[in-house]
Amino acid sequence: SFGLLGRRNGCDGWQIGILAGVFAQFNLDSSSEDLINADYVVGIPWSWRSGLVSSRVRLYHQSSHLGDEFLLGNPGISPVEFSYEEMEGLLSLDIPGGWARVYAGGGYLLHTKPKLDPVKVQWGLELRGPIYNASVYGAFMPDLRVVPILGADFKTFQELNWALNTNLVAGLELYRMSGSRRFRVLVNYYYGYNPYGQFFRQKVETVGIGGYLEF
């Protein structure tokens, strides 16, 4: 997600940007590490902040495509054109002191293939621990800081009879006092319906690790 146009006064202000991404799953047990599915996402997010209150509204398109090798190895599966546009909004409140944040909102599908029930509800929280000085070798990166962080996100969908989908992350955030970039290393746990493409009616449980750069 990249900001294109906005106005800021300190941390307050607004911004319009563009988001784009590809989320792909591969079968690493196959000899050629076959592509199972790829979801393409593109959209326009609008964000706003004033004091402890912030919000994000975004309109985005997502389309899903099964891999050719996956279809060849599973002749009983017929590809389905799967795509949608969603209008999504979230409202967030920071707890004074900056150690926690809570948010809630939802989304509405404007156009889907195949036809799906349109409503999504979402809520969650973030927790930030104490800041630790992690200076490396004294003079090298003397202003490096490390913060433990924890997040929990919950979603329910009308199409899936409001079953709860849970995503938990925990890890460390690293940044320099003199810089604007932040790097996070997070362990991720998910339990719920598959968030990817045509497999959305399949329940999954996953554990993973990721690195995230904020700038």
PDB file of C-alpha atoms in Angstrom:
ATOM      1  CA  SER A   1       0.000   0.000   0.000  1.00  0.00           C
ATOM      2  CA  PHE A   2       1.554   3.303  -1.128  1.00  0.00           C
ATOM      3  CA  GLY A   3       0.397   6.828  -0.360  1.00  0.00           C
ATOM      4  CA  LEU A   4      -0.122   9.101  -3.371  1.00  0.00           C
ATOM      5  CA  LEU A   5      -1.807  12.263  -2.114  1.00  0.00           C
ATOM      6  CA  GLY A   6      -2.436  13.644   1.356  1.00  0.00           C
ATOM      7  CA  ARG A   7      -1.986  16.351   3.943  1.00  0.00           C
ATOM      8  CA  ARG A   8      -0.409  15.916   7.385  1.00  0.00           C
ATOM      9  CA  ASN A   9       0.020  17.948  10.529  1.00  0.00           C
ATOM     10  CA  GLY A  10       2.249  15.800  12.699  1.00  0.00           C
ATOM     11  CA  CYS A  11       0.493  12.431  12.936  1.00  0.00           C
ATOM     12  CA  ASP A  12      -2.914  13.895  12.031  1.00  0.00           C
ATOM     13  CA  GLY A  13      -4.185  14.251   8.500  1.00  0.00           C
ATOM     14  CA  TRP A  14      -5.487  12.260   5.554  1.00  0.00           C
ATOM     15  CA  GLN A  15      -4.070  10.268   2.665  1.00  0.00           C
ATOM     16  CA  ILE A  16      -5.265   8.609  -0.549  1.00  0.00           C
ATOM     17  CA  GLY A  17      -3.147   5.806  -1.974  1.00  0.00           C
ATOM     18  CA  ILE A  18      -3.057   2.670  -4.051  1.00  0.00           C
ATOM     19  CA  LEU A  19      -2.794  -0.946  -2.923  1.00  0.00           C
ATOM     20  CA  ALA A  20      -1.716  -3.917  -5.006  1.00  0.00           C
ATOM     21  CA  GLY A  21      -0.602  -7.427  -4.220  1.00  0.00           C
ATOM     22  CA  VAL A  22      -0.472 -11.073  -5.230  1.00  0.00           C
ATOM     23  CA  PHE A  23      -1.139 -13.846  -2.696  1.00  0.00           C
ATOM     24  CA  ALA A  24      -0.095 -17.271  -3.994  1.00  0.00           C
ATOM     25  CA  GLN A  25      -0.083 -20.804  -2.589  1.00  0.00           C
ATOM     26  CA  PHE A  26       2.301 -23.498  -3.817  1.00  0.00           C
ATOM     27  CA  ASN A  27       2.415 -27.261  -3.304  1.00  0.00           C
ATOM     28  CA  LEU A  28       5.973 -27.694  -2.030  1.00  0.00           C
ATOM     29  CA  ASP A  29       5.519 -31.484  -1.855  1.00  0.00           C
ATOM     30  CA  SER A  30       5.293 -31.737  -5.650  1.00  0.00           C
ATOM     31  CA  SER A  31       8.426 -32.191  -7.756  1.00  0.00           C
ATOM     32  CA  SER A  32       7.891 -28.850  -9.538  1.00  0.00           C
ATOM     33  CA  GLU A  33       6.412 -26.971  -6.546  1.00  0.00           C
ATOM     34  CA  ASP A  34       3.130 -26.438  -8.413  1.00  0.00           C
ATOM     35  CA  LEU A  35       1.182 -23.209  -8.103  1.00  0.00           C
ATOM     36  CA  ILE A  36      -2.193 -24.021  -6.518  1.00  0.00           C
ATOM     37  CA  ASN A  37      -3.876 -20.635  -6.573  1.00  0.00           C
ATOM     38  CA  ALA A  38      -3.082 -16.943  -6.960  1.00  0.00           C
ATOM     39  CA  ASP A  39      -5.223 -14.022  -5.789  1.00  0.00           C
ATOM     40  CA  TYR A  40      -4.653 -10.595  -7.360  1.00  0.00           C
ATOM     41  CA  VAL A  41      -5.690  -7.526  -5.372  1.00  0.00           C
ATOM     42  CA  VAL A  42      -5.779  -3.888  -6.476  1.00  0.00           C
ATOM     43  CA  GLY A  43      -7.606  -0.962  -4.894  1.00  0.00           C
ATOM     44  CA  ILE A  44      -7.718   2.571  -3.538  1.00  0.00           C
ATOM     45  CA  PRO A  45      -7.429   3.155   0.246  1.00  0.00           C
ATOM     46  CA  TRP A  46      -8.305   6.407   2.014  1.00  0.00           C
ATOM     47  CA  SER A  47      -7.030   6.936   5.571  1.00  0.00           C
ATOM     48  CA  TRP A  48      -7.612   9.681   8.129  1.00  0.00           C
ATOM     49  CA  ARG A  49      -6.369  10.410  11.651  1.00  0.00           C
ATOM     50  CA  SER A  50      -7.130  12.998  14.341  1.00  0.00           C
ATOM     51  CA  GLY A  51      -5.659  12.532  17.803  1.00  0.00           C
ATOM     52  CA  LEU A  52      -6.469   9.054  19.094  1.00  0.00           C
ATOM     53  CA  VAL A  53      -9.056   8.320  16.401  1.00  0.00           C
ATOM     54  CA  SER A  54      -8.231   7.012  12.931  1.00  0.00           C
ATOM     55  CA  SER A  55     -10.069   5.320  10.091  1.00  0.00           C
ATOM     56  CA  ARG A  56      -9.501   3.591   6.786  1.00  0.00           C
ATOM     57  CA  VAL A  57     -11.904   3.168   3.883  1.00  0.00           C
ATOM     58  CA  ARG A  58     -10.931   1.242   0.779  1.00  0.00           C
ATOM     59  CA  LEU A  59     -12.517   0.039  -2.424  1.00  0.00           C
ATOM     60  CA  TYR A  60     -10.675  -2.910  -3.943  1.00  0.00           C
ATOM     61  CA  HIS A  61     -10.968  -5.698  -6.503  1.00  0.00           C
ATOM     62  CA  GLN A  62      -9.814  -9.271  -5.918  1.00  0.00           C
ATOM     63  CA  SER A  63      -9.707 -12.068  -8.477  1.00  0.00           C
ATOM     64  CA  SER A  64      -8.618 -15.683  -8.049  1.00  0.00           C
ATOM     65  CA  HIS A  65      -6.913 -18.012 -10.546  1.00  0.00           C
ATOM     66  CA  LEU A  66      -6.060 -21.701 -10.124  1.00  0.00           C
ATOM     67  CA  GLY A  67      -2.605 -22.829 -11.279  1.00  0.00           C
ATOM     68  CA  ASP A  68      -2.284 -24.829 -14.504  1.00  0.00           C
ATOM     69  CA  GLU A  69      -0.255 -27.599 -12.833  1.00  0.00           C
ATOM     70  CA  PHE A  70      -2.841 -27.871 -10.061  1.00  0.00           C
ATOM     71  CA  LEU A  71      -5.659 -28.311 -12.615  1.00  0.00           C
ATOM     72  CA  LEU A  72      -3.672 -30.916 -14.563  1.00  0.00           C
ATOM     73  CA  GLY A  73      -3.052 -32.901 -11.388  1.00  0.00           C
ATOM     74  CA  ASN A  74      -6.677 -32.611 -10.230  1.00  0.00           C
ATOM     75  CA  PRO A  75      -8.874 -33.308 -13.280  1.00  0.00           C
ATOM     76  CA  GLY A  76     -11.977 -33.566 -11.088  1.00  0.00           C
ATOM     77  CA  ILE A  77     -11.789 -29.866 -10.140  1.00  0.00           C
ATOM     78  CA  SER A  78     -13.423 -27.418 -12.529  1.00  0.00           C
ATOM     79  CA  PRO A  79     -12.121 -23.832 -12.497  1.00  0.00           C
ATOM     80  CA  VAL A  80     -14.672 -21.220 -11.492  1.00  0.00           C
ATOM     81  CA  GLU A  81     -14.446 -17.524 -12.284  1.00  0.00           C
ATOM     82  CA  PHE A  82     -14.060 -16.048  -8.801  1.00  0.00           C
ATOM     83  CA  SER A  83     -13.813 -12.280  -8.286  1.00  0.00           C
ATOM     84  CA  TYR A  84     -15.394  -9.475  -6.327  1.00  0.00           C
ATOM     85  CA  GLU A  85     -15.246  -5.780  -5.470  1.00  0.00           C
ATOM     86  CA  GLU A  86     -15.605  -4.772  -1.829  1.00  0.00           C
ATOM     87  CA  MET A  87     -16.133  -1.472  -0.042  1.00  0.00           C
ATOM     88  CA  GLU A  88     -14.543  -1.788   3.392  1.00  0.00           C
ATOM     89  CA  GLY A  89     -14.338   0.587   6.364  1.00  0.00           C
ATOM     90  CA  LEU A  90     -12.617   0.411   9.768  1.00  0.00           C
ATOM     91  CA  LEU A  91     -12.659   2.822  12.728  1.00  0.00           C
ATOM     92  CA  SER A  92      -9.807   2.686  15.242  1.00  0.00           C
ATOM     93  CA  LEU A  93      -9.202   4.104  18.733  1.00  0.00           C
ATOM     94  CA  ASP A  94      -5.769   4.339  20.364  1.00  0.00           C
ATOM     95  CA  ILE A  95      -5.591   3.926  24.127  1.00  0.00           C
ATOM     96  CA  PRO A  96      -3.864   6.935  25.768  1.00  0.00           C
ATOM     97  CA  GLY A  97      -0.185   6.117  26.241  1.00  0.00           C
ATOM     98  CA  GLY A  98       0.028   4.221  22.956  1.00  0.00           C
ATOM     99  CA  TRP A  99       0.163   0.719  24.461  1.00  0.00           C
ATOM    100  CA  ALA A 100      -3.030  -0.551  22.804  1.00  0.00           C
ATOM    101  CA  ARG A 101      -5.413   0.027  19.914  1.00  0.00           C
ATOM    102  CA  VAL A 102      -8.878  -1.356  19.211  1.00  0.00           C
ATOM    103  CA  TYR A 103     -10.772  -1.252  15.919  1.00  0.00           C
ATOM    104  CA  ALA A 104     -14.012  -2.419  14.335  1.00  0.00           C
ATOM    105  CA  GLY A 105     -15.810  -2.176  11.034  1.00  0.00           C
ATOM    106  CA  GLY A 106     -16.893  -4.253   8.107  1.00  0.00           C
ATOM    107  CA  GLY A 107     -17.323  -4.581   4.390  1.00  0.00           C
ATOM    108  CA  TYR A 108     -19.936  -4.936   1.678  1.00  0.00           C
ATOM    109  CA  LEU A 109     -19.471  -6.819  -1.604  1.00  0.00           C
ATOM    110  CA  LEU A 110     -20.583  -4.704  -4.556  1.00  0.00           C
ATOM    111  CA  HIS A 111     -20.167  -7.282  -7.304  1.00  0.00           C
ATOM    112  CA  THR A 112     -19.282 -10.980  -7.084  1.00  0.00           C
ATOM    113  CA  LYS A 113     -18.706 -13.976  -9.329  1.00  0.00           C
ATOM    114  CA  PRO A 114     -20.281 -16.347  -8.307  1.00  0.00           C
ATOM    115  CA  LYS A 115     -23.094 -14.707  -6.351  1.00  0.00           C
ATOM    116  CA  LEU A 116     -22.215 -14.339  -2.625  1.00  0.00           C
ATOM    117  CA  ASP A 117     -23.950 -12.853   0.419  1.00  0.00           C
ATOM    118  CA  PRO A 118     -22.407  -9.385   0.749  1.00  0.00           C
ATOM    119  CA  VAL A 119     -21.793  -8.531   4.435  1.00  0.00           C
ATOM    120  CA  LYS A 120     -18.541  -8.856   6.428  1.00  0.00           C
ATOM    121  CA  VAL A 121     -17.949  -7.820  10.065  1.00  0.00           C
ATOM    122  CA  GLN A 122     -14.426  -7.310  11.429  1.00  0.00           C
ATOM    123  CA  TRP A 123     -12.863  -6.259  14.732  1.00  0.00           C
ATOM    124  CA  GLY A 124      -9.590  -6.619  16.604  1.00  0.00           C
ATOM    125  CA  LEU A 125      -6.909  -5.166  18.859  1.00  0.00           C
ATOM    126  CA  GLU A 126      -3.179  -4.492  19.020  1.00  0.00           C
ATOM    127  CA  LEU A 127      -0.936  -4.426  22.098  1.00  0.00           C
ATOM    128  CA  ARG A 128       2.540  -2.896  22.375  1.00  0.00           C
ATOM    129  CA  GLY A 129       4.980  -3.758  25.146  1.00  0.00           C
ATOM    130  CA  PRO A 130       7.716  -1.634  26.709  1.00  0.00           C
ATOM    131  CA  ILE A 131      10.460  -0.189  24.483  1.00  0.00           C
ATOM    132  CA  TYR A 132      13.884  -1.801  24.843  1.00  0.00           C
ATOM    133  CA  ASN A 133      17.220  -0.240  23.918  1.00  0.00           C
ATOM    134  CA  ALA A 134      18.913  -2.663  21.519  1.00  0.00           C
ATOM    135  CA  SER A 135      22.039  -0.745  20.557  1.00  0.00           C
ATOM    136  CA  VAL A 136      24.414  -2.828  18.459  1.00  0.00           C
ATOM    137  CA  TYR A 137      28.101  -2.642  19.372  1.00  0.00           C
ATOM    138  CA  GLY A 138      27.848   0.752  21.035  1.00  0.00           C
ATOM    139  CA  ALA A 139      28.562   3.263  18.272  1.00  0.00           C
ATOM    140  CA  PHE A 140      26.900   1.153  15.538  1.00  0.00           C
ATOM    141  CA  MET A 141      23.145   1.859  15.472  1.00  0.00           C
ATOM    142  CA  PRO A 142      23.129   3.318  19.016  1.00  0.00           C
ATOM    143  CA  ASP A 143      19.483   4.401  18.712  1.00  0.00           C
ATOM    144  CA  LEU A 144      18.024   0.986  17.763  1.00  0.00           C
ATOM    145  CA  ARG A 145      14.840   0.154  19.669  1.00  0.00           C
ATOM    146  CA  VAL A 146      12.856  -3.095  19.973  1.00  0.00           C
ATOM    147  CA  VAL A 147       9.194  -3.391  20.974  1.00  0.00           C
ATOM    148  CA  PRO A 148       7.246  -6.649  21.557  1.00  0.00           C
ATOM    149  CA  ILE A 149       3.851  -6.541  19.831  1.00  0.00           C
ATOM    150  CA  LEU A 150       0.717  -8.687  19.763  1.00  0.00           C
ATOM    151  CA  GLY A 151      -2.318  -8.482  17.492  1.00  0.00           C
ATOM    152  CA  ALA A 152      -5.647 -10.282  17.157  1.00  0.00           C
ATOM    153  CA  ASP A 153      -8.066  -9.934  14.235  1.00  0.00           C
ATOM    154  CA  PHE A 154     -11.525 -11.483  13.934  1.00  0.00           C
ATOM    155  CA  LYS A 155     -13.810 -11.680  10.900  1.00  0.00           C
ATOM    156  CA  THR A 156     -17.249 -13.123  10.221  1.00  0.00           C
ATOM    157  CA  PHE A 157     -18.998 -13.416   6.857  1.00  0.00           C
ATOM    158  CA  GLN A 158     -22.670 -13.613   6.036  1.00  0.00           C
ATOM    159  CA  GLU A 159     -21.860 -16.102   3.261  1.00  0.00           C
ATOM    160  CA  LEU A 160     -20.284 -18.472   5.824  1.00  0.00           C
ATOM    161  CA  ASN A 161     -23.114 -18.239   8.377  1.00  0.00           C
ATOM    162  CA  TRP A 162     -21.152 -15.806  10.577  1.00  0.00           C
ATOM    163  CA  ALA A 163     -18.567 -18.426  11.619  1.00  0.00           C
ATOM    164  CA  LEU A 164     -15.621 -16.821  13.429  1.00  0.00           C
ATOM    165  CA  ASN A 165     -12.255 -16.581  11.640  1.00  0.00           C
ATOM    166  CA  THR A 166      -9.326 -15.854  13.985  1.00  0.00           C
ATOM    167  CA  ASN A 167      -5.897 -14.465  13.111  1.00  0.00           C
ATOM    168  CA  LEU A 168      -3.247 -13.961  15.839  1.00  0.00           C
ATOM    169  CA  VAL A 169       0.215 -12.436  15.398  1.00  0.00           C
ATOM    170  CA  ALA A 170       3.049 -11.858  17.863  1.00  0.00           C
ATOM    171  CA  GLY A 171       6.642 -10.762  17.495  1.00  0.00           C
ATOM    172  CA  LEU A 172       9.080  -7.854  17.580  1.00  0.00           C
ATOM    173  CA  GLU A 173       9.187  -4.417  15.975  1.00  0.00           C
ATOM    174  CA  LEU A 174      12.578  -2.786  15.331  1.00  0.00           C
ATOM    175  CA  TYR A 175      13.184   0.859  14.503  1.00  0.00           C
ATOM    176  CA  ARG A 176      15.729   3.653  14.898  1.00  0.00           C
ATOM    177  CA  MET A 177      14.858   6.779  16.860  1.00  0.00           C
ATOM    178  CA  SER A 178      16.343   8.886  14.062  1.00  0.00           C
ATOM    179  CA  GLY A 179      14.534   7.045  11.229  1.00  0.00           C
ATOM    180  CA  SER A 180      11.016   6.662   9.855  1.00  0.00           C
ATOM    181  CA  ARG A 181      11.109   2.991   8.805  1.00  0.00           C
ATOM    182  CA  ARG A 182      10.021   0.110  10.998  1.00  0.00           C
ATOM    183  CA  PHE A 183      10.692  -3.606  10.545  1.00  0.00           C
ATOM    184  CA  ARG A 184       8.589  -6.345  12.129  1.00  0.00           C
ATOM    185  CA  VAL A 185       9.194 -10.075  12.527  1.00  0.00           C
ATOM    186  CA  LEU A 186       5.915 -11.818  13.376  1.00  0.00           C
ATOM    187  CA  VAL A 187       4.670 -15.338  13.993  1.00  0.00           C
ATOM    188  CA  ASN A 188       1.178 -15.802  12.553  1.00  0.00           C
ATOM    189  CA  TYR A 189      -1.575 -18.245  13.568  1.00  0.00           C
ATOM    190  CA  TYR A 190      -4.848 -18.536  11.636  1.00  0.00           C
ATOM    191  CA  TYR A 191      -7.909 -20.720  12.189  1.00  0.00           C
ATOM    192  CA  GLY A 192     -11.032 -20.382  10.098  1.00  0.00           C
ATOM    193  CA  TYR A 193     -12.214 -20.561   6.532  1.00  0.00           C
ATOM    194  CA  ASN A 194      -9.616 -20.395   3.786  1.00  0.00           C
ATOM    195  CA  PRO A 195      -9.147 -16.699   2.859  1.00  0.00           C
ATOM    196  CA  TYR A 196      -7.880 -17.537  -0.625  1.00  0.00           C
ATOM    197  CA  GLY A 197      -9.987 -17.701  -3.761  1.00  0.00           C
ATOM    198  CA  GLN A 198     -12.183 -20.605  -4.676  1.00  0.00           C
ATOM    199  CA  PHE A 199     -11.306 -22.512  -1.480  1.00  0.00           C
ATOM    200  CA  PHE A 200     -13.237 -20.072   0.730  1.00  0.00           C
ATOM    201  CA  ARG A 201     -15.584 -22.823   1.997  1.00  0.00           C
ATOM    202  CA  GLN A 202     -12.652 -24.946   3.228  1.00  0.00           C
ATOM    203  CA  LYS A 203     -11.586 -24.686   6.878  1.00  0.00           C
ATOM    204  CA  VAL A 204      -7.848 -24.382   7.501  1.00  0.00           C
ATOM    205  CA  GLU A 205      -5.393 -23.976  10.387  1.00  0.00           C
ATOM    206  CA  THR A 206      -2.013 -22.430   9.596  1.00  0.00           C
ATOM    207  CA  VAL A 207       1.147 -21.251  11.357  1.00  0.00           C
ATOM    208  CA  GLY A 208       3.721 -19.057   9.650  1.00  0.00           C
ATOM    209  CA  ILE A 209       6.376 -16.396  10.058  1.00  0.00           C
ATOM    210  CA  GLY A 210       6.831 -13.150   8.142  1.00  0.00           C
ATOM    211  CA  GLY A 211       8.907 -10.007   7.855  1.00  0.00           C
ATOM    212  CA  TYR A 212       7.181  -6.644   7.302  1.00  0.00           C
ATOM    213  CA  LEU A 213       8.696  -3.296   6.317  1.00  0.00           C
ATOM    214  CA  GLU A 214       6.880  -0.038   7.057  1.00  0.00           C
ATOM    215  CA  PHE A 215       8.072   3.172   5.422  1.00  0.00           C
TER     216      PHE A 215
END
